[in-house]
mmCIF file of C-alpha atoms in Angstrom:
data_model
loop_
_atom_site.group_PDB
_atom_site.id
_atom_site.type_symbol
_atom_site.label_atom_id
_atom_site.label_comp_id
_atom_site.label_asym_id
_atom_site.label_seq_id
_atom_site.Cartn_x
_atom_site.Cartn_y
_atom_site.Cartn_z
ATOM 1 C CA MET A 146 48.060 167.465 136.815
ATOM 2 C CA TYR A 147 49.692 167.335 133.384
ATOM 3 C CA SER A 148 53.157 167.199 134.954
ATOM 4 C CA ILE A 149 52.201 164.104 136.933
ATOM 5 C CA LYS A 150 50.904 162.400 133.762
ATOM 6 C CA LEU A 151 54.103 163.216 131.877
ATOM 7 C CA LEU A 152 56.230 161.836 134.712
ATOM 8 C CA ARG A 153 54.198 158.635 134.751
ATOM 9 C CA LEU A 154 54.515 158.289 130.948
ATOM 10 C CA ALA A 155 58.286 158.801 131.078
ATOM 11 C CA HIS A 156 58.583 156.272 133.895
ATOM 12 C CA ALA A 157 56.528 153.723 131.930
ATOM 13 C CA SER A 158 58.675 154.227 128.806
ATOM 14 C CA SER A 159 61.865 153.800 130.810
ATOM 15 C CA SER A 160 60.491 150.676 132.442
ATOM 16 C CA CYS A 161 59.604 149.146 129.047
ATOM 17 C CA ARG A 162 63.075 149.809 127.714
ATOM 18 C CA ASN A 163 64.721 148.383 130.810
ATOM 19 C CA SER A 164 62.476 145.336 130.572
ATOM 20 C CA TYR A 165 63.482 144.858 126.910
ATOM 21 C CA HIS A 166 67.184 145.047 127.720
ATOM 22 C CA SER A 167 66.719 142.680 130.647
ATOM 23 C CA LEU A 168 65.468 140.059 128.189
ATOM 24 C CA LEU A 169 68.621 140.282 126.072
ATOM 25 C CA PRO A 170 71.474 137.852 126.725
ATOM 26 C CA THR A 171 74.155 139.223 129.019
ATOM 27 C CA ASP A 172 76.758 139.152 126.231
ATOM 28 C CA SER A 173 74.666 141.385 123.965
ATOM 29 C CA LYS A 174 74.709 144.131 126.576
ATOM 30 C CA LYS A 175 78.499 144.150 126.682
ATOM 31 C CA ARG A 176 79.433 143.544 123.074
ATOM 32 C CA ARG A 177 77.938 143.345 119.591
ATOM 33 C CA THR A 178 77.959 139.946 117.928
ATOM 34 C CA TRP A 179 78.398 139.047 114.266
ATOM 35 C CA ILE A 180 74.629 138.745 114.006
ATOM 36 C CA SER A 181 74.145 142.366 115.008
ATOM 37 C CA TYR A 182 76.810 143.472 112.533
ATOM 38 C CA SER A 183 75.175 141.415 109.780
ATOM 39 C CA LEU A 184 72.074 143.578 110.157
ATOM 40 C CA LEU A 185 74.102 146.481 108.772
ATOM 41 C CA VAL A 186 73.788 144.824 105.365
ATOM 42 C CA PHE A 187 70.301 146.290 104.954
ATOM 43 C CA PRO A 188 71.149 149.984 105.429
ATOM 44 C CA ALA A 189 74.394 149.480 103.492
ATOM 45 C CA ALA A 190 72.456 148.001 100.573
ATOM 46 C CA SER A 191 70.005 150.916 100.690
ATOM 47 C CA PHE A 192 72.837 153.462 100.561
ATOM 48 C CA ALA A 193 74.444 151.521 97.694
ATOM 49 C CA LEU A 194 71.190 151.544 95.726
ATOM 50 C CA GLY A 195 70.824 155.254 96.406
ATOM 51 C CA TYR A 196 74.306 155.880 95.021
ATOM 52 C CA TRP A 197 73.485 153.696 92.007
ATOM 53 C CA GLN A 198 70.386 155.814 91.349
ATOM 54 C CA ILE A 199 72.576 158.928 91.405
ATOM 55 C CA GLN A 200 74.653 157.424 88.605
ATOM 56 C CA ARG A 201 71.492 156.380 86.748
ATOM 57 C CA ARG A 202 70.144 159.921 87.010
ATOM 58 C CA LYS A 203 73.361 161.325 85.533
ATOM 59 C CA TRP A 204 73.133 158.778 82.701
ATOM 60 C CA LYS A 205 69.469 159.625 82.014
ATOM 61 C CA ILE A 206 70.135 163.375 81.945
ATOM 62 C CA ASP A 207 73.036 162.820 79.539
ATOM 63 C CA LEU A 208 70.844 160.604 77.335
ATOM 64 C CA LEU A 209 68.076 163.212 77.234
ATOM 65 C CA GLU A 210 70.589 165.886 76.257
ATOM 66 C CA LYS A 211 71.901 163.707 73.423
ATOM 67 C CA ILE A 212 68.404 162.959 72.133
ATOM 68 C CA ASN A 213 67.379 166.615 72.349
ATOM 69 C CA SER A 214 70.438 167.492 70.281
ATOM 70 C CA ARG A 215 69.627 164.863 67.623
ATOM 71 C CA ILE A 216 66.028 165.927 66.981
ATOM 72 C CA PRO A 217 66.821 169.431 65.612
ATOM 73 C CA ALA A 218 70.129 168.373 64.028
ATOM 74 C CA LYS A 219 70.643 168.651 60.289
ATOM 75 C CA PRO A 220 69.884 165.296 58.609
ATOM 76 C CA ILE A 221 72.754 163.170 57.358
ATOM 77 C CA GLN A 222 72.798 160.707 54.485
ATOM 78 C CA LEU A 223 72.028 157.128 55.446
ATOM 79 C CA PRO A 224 75.449 155.411 55.577
ATOM 80 C CA HIS A 225 75.776 152.849 52.814
ATOM 81 C CA ASN A 226 77.018 150.123 55.161
ATOM 82 C CA VAL A 227 74.125 150.410 57.622
ATOM 83 C CA VAL A 228 71.664 147.529 57.316
ATOM 84 C CA SER A 229 69.730 147.860 60.584
ATOM 85 C CA SER A 230 68.277 150.630 62.748
ATOM 86 C CA SER A 231 70.236 149.327 65.722
ATOM 87 C CA GLU A 232 73.508 150.278 64.016
ATOM 88 C CA LEU A 233 72.716 153.969 64.487
ATOM 89 C CA PRO A 234 71.707 155.893 67.615
ATOM 90 C CA GLU A 235 67.955 156.157 67.927
ATOM 91 C CA PHE A 236 66.497 159.508 66.796
ATOM 92 C CA THR A 237 69.401 160.139 64.418
ATOM 93 C CA HIS A 238 68.135 162.504 61.719
ATOM 94 C CA ILE A 239 68.564 160.727 58.371
ATOM 95 C CA LEU A 240 68.138 161.862 54.757
ATOM 96 C CA VAL A 241 67.187 159.313 52.077
ATOM 97 C CA ARG A 242 66.309 159.449 48.391
ATOM 98 C CA GLY A 243 64.236 156.925 46.480
ATOM 99 C CA HIS A 244 60.635 155.930 45.770
ATOM 100 C CA PHE A 245 57.717 154.410 47.679
ATOM 101 C CA ASP A 246 56.036 151.078 47.015
ATOM 102 C CA HIS A 247 52.508 152.096 47.964
ATOM 103 C CA SER A 248 51.020 148.752 46.975
ATOM 104 C CA HIS A 249 52.630 147.139 50.023
ATOM 105 C CA GLU A 250 51.991 149.782 52.652
ATOM 106 C CA VAL A 251 50.926 148.544 56.088
ATOM 107 C CA VAL A 252 49.455 150.251 59.134
ATOM 108 C CA ILE A 253 50.289 150.540 62.832
ATOM 109 C CA GLY A 254 47.439 151.235 65.125
ATOM 110 C CA PRO A 255 45.116 152.392 66.235
ATOM 111 C CA ARG A 256 47.109 155.500 67.125
ATOM 112 C CA SER A 257 46.358 159.061 68.192
ATOM 113 C CA LEU A 258 47.789 162.000 66.312
ATOM 114 C CA ILE A 259 51.088 163.307 67.695
ATOM 115 C CA GLU A 260 50.852 167.046 67.157
ATOM 116 C CA ASP A 261 54.144 168.205 68.659
ATOM 117 C CA PHE A 262 55.614 169.224 65.283
ATOM 118 C CA ILE A 263 52.425 170.529 63.650
ATOM 119 C CA PRO A 264 52.488 174.334 63.322
ATOM 120 C CA PHE A 265 49.425 176.390 64.118
ATOM 121 C CA LYS A 266 46.940 176.033 61.257
ATOM 122 C CA GLY A 267 49.416 173.767 59.463
ATOM 123 C CA TYR A 268 48.481 170.606 57.615
ATOM 124 C CA GLY A 269 47.009 168.149 60.112
ATOM 125 C CA SER A 270 46.064 170.791 62.673
ATOM 126 C CA GLU A 271 42.379 170.219 61.934
ATOM 127 C CA TRP A 272 42.650 166.953 63.873
ATOM 128 C CA ALA A 273 44.815 168.384 66.647
ATOM 129 C CA ILE A 274 43.510 169.236 70.095
ATOM 130 C CA ARG A 275 45.780 171.962 71.353
ATOM 131 C CA SER A 276 46.795 172.274 74.974
ATOM 132 C CA PRO A 277 46.577 175.831 76.369
ATOM 133 C CA ASN A 278 49.974 175.267 78.001
ATOM 134 C CA LYS A 279 52.434 174.850 75.133
ATOM 135 C CA LEU A 280 55.318 174.008 77.475
ATOM 136 C CA LEU A 281 53.558 170.866 78.679
ATOM 137 C CA GLN A 282 52.170 169.858 75.311
ATOM 138 C CA SER A 283 54.677 167.138 74.426
ATOM 139 C CA ASN A 284 54.306 165.388 77.789
ATOM 140 C CA MET A 285 50.545 165.580 78.191
ATOM 141 C CA ILE A 286 48.120 162.810 77.378
ATOM 142 C CA ARG A 287 45.206 164.437 75.612
ATOM 143 C CA PRO A 288 42.169 163.103 73.815
ATOM 144 C CA SER A 289 42.643 163.206 70.065
ATOM 145 C CA ALA A 290 41.291 161.720 66.881
ATOM 146 C CA SER A 291 42.287 158.089 66.396
ATOM 147 C CA GLY A 292 43.695 156.596 63.260
ATOM 148 C CA TYR A 293 46.722 154.739 61.911
ATOM 149 C CA PHE A 294 50.366 155.255 61.079
ATOM 150 C CA ILE A 295 51.031 154.454 57.415
ATOM 151 C CA VAL A 296 54.266 152.491 56.965
ATOM 152 C CA THR A 297 55.491 152.076 53.398
ATOM 153 C CA PRO A 298 58.493 150.289 51.855
ATOM 154 C CA PHE A 299 60.913 152.872 50.468
ATOM 155 C CA TYR A 300 63.393 151.787 47.779
ATOM 156 C CA LEU A 301 66.736 153.543 48.104
ATOM 157 C CA GLU A 302 68.102 155.172 44.968
ATOM 158 C CA ASP A 303 71.734 154.463 45.888
ATOM 159 C CA ARG A 304 71.013 150.794 46.693
ATOM 160 C CA PRO A 305 69.046 149.331 43.779
ATOM 161 C CA GLY A 306 66.543 146.705 44.887
ATOM 162 C CA THR A 307 66.983 147.559 48.579
ATOM 163 C CA SER A 308 64.159 149.031 50.617
ATOM 164 C CA ILE A 309 63.612 150.282 54.156
ATOM 165 C CA LEU A 310 60.517 151.029 56.241
ATOM 166 C CA VAL A 311 59.208 154.587 56.429
ATOM 167 C CA ASN A 312 56.432 155.705 58.727
ATOM 168 C CA ARG A 313 54.945 158.355 56.460
ATOM 169 C CA GLY A 314 52.662 159.628 59.201
ATOM 170 C CA TRP A 315 49.172 159.530 60.633
ATOM 171 C CA VAL A 316 45.804 159.285 58.910
ATOM 172 C CA PRO A 317 42.353 159.234 60.544
ATOM 173 C CA TYR A 318 40.248 156.096 60.432
ATOM 174 C CA GLY A 319 38.283 157.345 57.454
ATOM 175 C CA ALA A 320 41.417 157.859 55.344
ATOM 176 C CA ARG A 321 43.098 154.516 55.960
ATOM 177 C CA ASP A 322 42.180 153.132 52.537
ATOM 178 C CA PRO A 323 44.583 154.593 49.917
ATOM 179 C CA ILE A 324 41.723 155.090 47.479
ATOM 180 C CA ILE A 325 40.435 157.832 49.796
ATOM 181 C CA ARG A 326 43.739 159.772 49.664
ATOM 182 C CA PRO A 327 45.076 159.478 46.071
ATOM 183 C CA ASP A 328 46.813 162.880 46.231
ATOM 184 C CA GLY A 329 48.956 161.635 49.089
ATOM 185 C CA GLN A 330 50.325 158.606 47.239
ATOM 186 C CA VAL A 331 53.518 160.251 46.029
ATOM 187 C CA GLU A 332 54.961 158.753 42.853
ATOM 188 C CA GLY A 333 58.473 158.931 41.457
ATOM 189 C CA VAL A 334 61.767 159.695 43.157
ATOM 190 C CA VAL A 335 61.492 161.779 46.312
ATOM 191 C CA GLU A 336 63.880 162.955 48.994
ATOM 192 C CA LEU A 337 62.761 162.859 52.604
ATOM 193 C CA SER A 338 64.220 163.001 56.064
ATOM 194 C CA GLY A 339 63.226 161.233 59.232
ATOM 195 C CA TYR A 340 64.383 159.791 62.519
ATOM 196 C CA ILE A 341 65.843 156.356 63.161
ATOM 197 C CA ARG A 342 63.562 154.327 65.414
ATOM 198 C CA TYR A 343 64.058 151.088 67.309
ATOM 199 C CA GLN A 344 61.887 148.066 67.909
ATOM 200 C CA GLU A 345 58.902 148.340 70.240
ATOM 201 C CA LYS A 346 57.815 145.571 72.561
ATOM 202 C CA PRO A 347 54.463 144.218 71.325
ATOM 203 C CA PRO A 348 51.561 144.333 73.779
ATOM 204 C CA THR A 349 50.303 141.146 75.380
ATOM 205 C CA ARG A 350 47.407 139.680 73.452
ATOM 206 C CA ILE A 351 44.464 138.230 75.316
ATOM 207 C CA PHE A 352 43.908 134.529 74.626
ATOM 208 C CA GLY A 353 46.422 134.660 71.764
ATOM 209 C CA SER A 354 44.060 136.596 69.497
ATOM 210 C CA GLN A 355 45.408 137.544 66.074
ATOM 211 C CA ILE A 356 45.002 140.902 64.355
ATOM 212 C CA GLY A 357 43.584 140.394 60.892
ATOM 213 C CA SER A 358 44.347 142.315 57.697
ATOM 214 C CA LEU A 359 42.249 145.300 56.650
ATOM 215 C CA THR A 360 40.876 145.190 53.122
ATOM 216 C CA CYS A 361 41.333 148.003 50.602
ATOM 217 C CA LEU A 362 38.907 148.882 47.819
ATOM 218 C CA ASP A 363 41.520 149.042 45.051
ATOM 219 C CA HIS A 364 42.026 145.279 44.805
ATOM 220 C CA ALA A 365 44.041 145.470 41.582
ATOM 221 C CA ASN A 366 46.743 147.862 42.811
ATOM 222 C CA GLN A 367 46.692 147.557 46.584
ATOM 223 C CA ASN A 368 47.373 144.637 48.900
ATOM 224 C CA PRO A 369 45.212 144.376 52.027
ATOM 225 C CA HIS A 370 46.650 146.378 54.886
ATOM 226 C CA ILE A 371 48.517 144.280 57.417
ATOM 227 C CA ARG A 372 47.879 145.864 60.807
ATOM 228 C CA TYR A 373 50.566 145.810 63.478
ATOM 229 C CA PRO A 374 49.911 146.777 67.107
ATOM 230 C CA CYS A 375 53.246 148.578 67.439
ATOM 231 C CA ARG A 376 56.611 149.156 65.763
ATOM 232 C CA GLN A 377 57.585 145.497 65.221
ATOM 233 C CA ILE A 378 60.505 146.219 62.924
ATOM 234 C CA ASP A 379 61.807 142.655 62.647
ATOM 235 C CA LYS A 380 58.407 141.230 61.752
ATOM 236 C CA MET A 381 57.504 144.073 59.411
ATOM 237 C CA SER A 382 60.797 143.896 57.540
ATOM 238 C CA ASN A 383 60.439 140.132 57.224
ATOM 239 C CA ASP A 384 56.857 140.410 55.937
ATOM 240 C CA LEU A 385 57.689 143.169 53.449
ATOM 241 C CA LYS A 386 61.180 141.933 52.480
ATOM 242 C CA THR A 387 62.936 145.139 53.517
ATOM 243 C CA LEU A 388 65.982 145.941 55.601
ATOM 244 C CA PRO A 389 65.181 146.298 59.328
ATOM 245 C CA ILE A 390 65.686 150.057 59.103
ATOM 246 C CA PHE A 391 62.756 152.147 60.292
ATOM 247 C CA LEU A 392 62.368 155.898 59.787
ATOM 248 C CA ASP A 393 59.743 158.207 61.226
ATOM 249 C CA ALA A 394 59.328 160.750 58.430
ATOM 250 C CA ASP A 395 59.474 164.301 59.766
ATOM 251 C CA TYR A 396 56.669 166.809 59.383
ATOM 252 C CA GLU A 397 58.288 168.483 56.371
ATOM 253 C CA SER A 398 57.741 165.275 54.392
ATOM 254 C CA SER A 399 53.958 165.622 54.685
ATOM 255 C CA VAL A 400 51.985 165.923 51.462
ATOM 256 C CA VAL A 401 48.573 167.570 51.499
ATOM 257 C CA GLY A 402 46.040 164.797 51.138
ATOM 258 C CA GLY A 403 48.433 162.207 52.547
ATOM 259 C CA PRO A 404 49.620 161.111 55.988
ATOM 260 C CA VAL A 405 50.596 163.769 58.527
ATOM 261 C CA GLY A 406 54.326 163.386 59.181
ATOM 262 C CA GLY A 407 56.249 164.205 62.316
ATOM 263 C CA GLN A 408 54.833 161.316 64.328
ATOM 264 C CA THR A 409 57.836 161.073 66.627
ATOM 265 C CA ARG A 410 57.645 161.492 70.370
ATOM 266 C CA VAL A 411 60.442 161.049 72.851
ATOM 267 C CA VAL A 412 59.062 159.475 76.022
ATOM 268 C CA LEU A 413 61.728 158.918 78.668
ATOM 269 C CA ARG A 414 60.820 158.935 82.330
ATOM 270 C CA ASN A 415 63.313 160.523 84.704
ATOM 271 C CA GLU A 416 62.148 159.750 88.236
ATOM 272 C CA HIS A 417 65.547 158.891 89.654
ATOM 273 C CA ALA A 418 65.453 161.807 92.108
ATOM 274 C CA SER A 419 62.534 160.186 93.940
ATOM 275 C CA TYR A 420 64.335 156.835 93.907
ATOM 276 C CA ILE A 421 67.438 158.479 95.390
ATOM 277 C CA PHE A 422 65.365 160.008 98.191
ATOM 278 C CA THR A 423 63.633 156.681 98.882
ATOM 279 C CA TRP A 424 66.774 154.566 99.131
ATOM 280 C CA PHE A 425 68.749 157.058 101.206
ATOM 281 C CA SER A 426 65.764 157.488 103.527
ATOM 282 C CA LEU A 427 65.506 153.735 104.036
ATOM 283 C CA GLY A 428 69.248 153.519 104.627
ATOM 284 C CA THR A 429 69.153 156.335 107.173
ATOM 285 C CA ILE A 430 66.204 154.802 109.020
ATOM 286 C CA GLY A 431 67.842 151.372 109.068
ATOM 287 C CA LEU A 432 71.155 152.749 110.313
ATOM 288 C CA GLY A 433 69.385 154.830 112.943
ATOM 289 C CA MET A 434 67.516 151.791 114.258
ATOM 290 C CA TRP A 435 70.752 149.783 114.423
ATOM 291 C CA ILE A 436 72.485 152.542 116.384
ATOM 292 C CA TYR A 437 69.508 152.834 118.731
ATOM 293 C CA PHE A 438 69.379 149.123 119.549
ATOM 294 C CA PHE A 439 73.077 148.236 119.538
ATOM 295 C CA ILE A 440 74.933 151.404 120.537
ATOM 296 C CA PHE A 441 72.814 153.187 123.117
#
């Protein structure tokens, strides 16, 4: 019974294929035209994109290796001829010496605490929500206390009158106003190290809404906090009259009672392996269909 059904199904399939070929022009049965060859563009393009993704994957792996080597590297002095963050590789570990202008500090936020560099029971750990899997900690999105990054103009000792932007670190909402954290407002000449950061693309604002300034209680010594949605280095440097050099201060720069340093996270997606599989699969399918219709 089943054998008869299979024979009928095979006969029907053969009949459909013969009917399809009978509809083709006589020439197409004997030779392939330029139109049929032009269809090879699609699988060829897929294979080309797959090869391009292989090169992109190699580039991304190399970039990640370079960045991973910069983070733990010993800090170097900020070159005297550098006047912009873009003149140095991002995440370069830099050492600077000078003093802060706390009266013109601004905030970025709201932001969650980045706890990747905070040691167990170290300063700032009271706000941290630890992941049980330490290996995944830096790549996991976890709920955490919200607050702001404190960005302060920093006047360089070796360049009188010249200042840069330093992200001193994170503070919770309740400690945004400097009057709440007087012990953290470091005075005098200090030496700190941090990582060069680049401009961030600002988020799209709904209906062109503007973010207003946040008032501070110490009106005599503190300007209202200008709040930025992200690391808008060009705008911040223009507003504060600094060089467009932005440093994320490392955790070692943290002062008890002040911002929690070490607010640097490297987020680079490397999904090129899946892209390679996708493009080569599409190319193989396309080439297989072409062979099926125009060869056999």
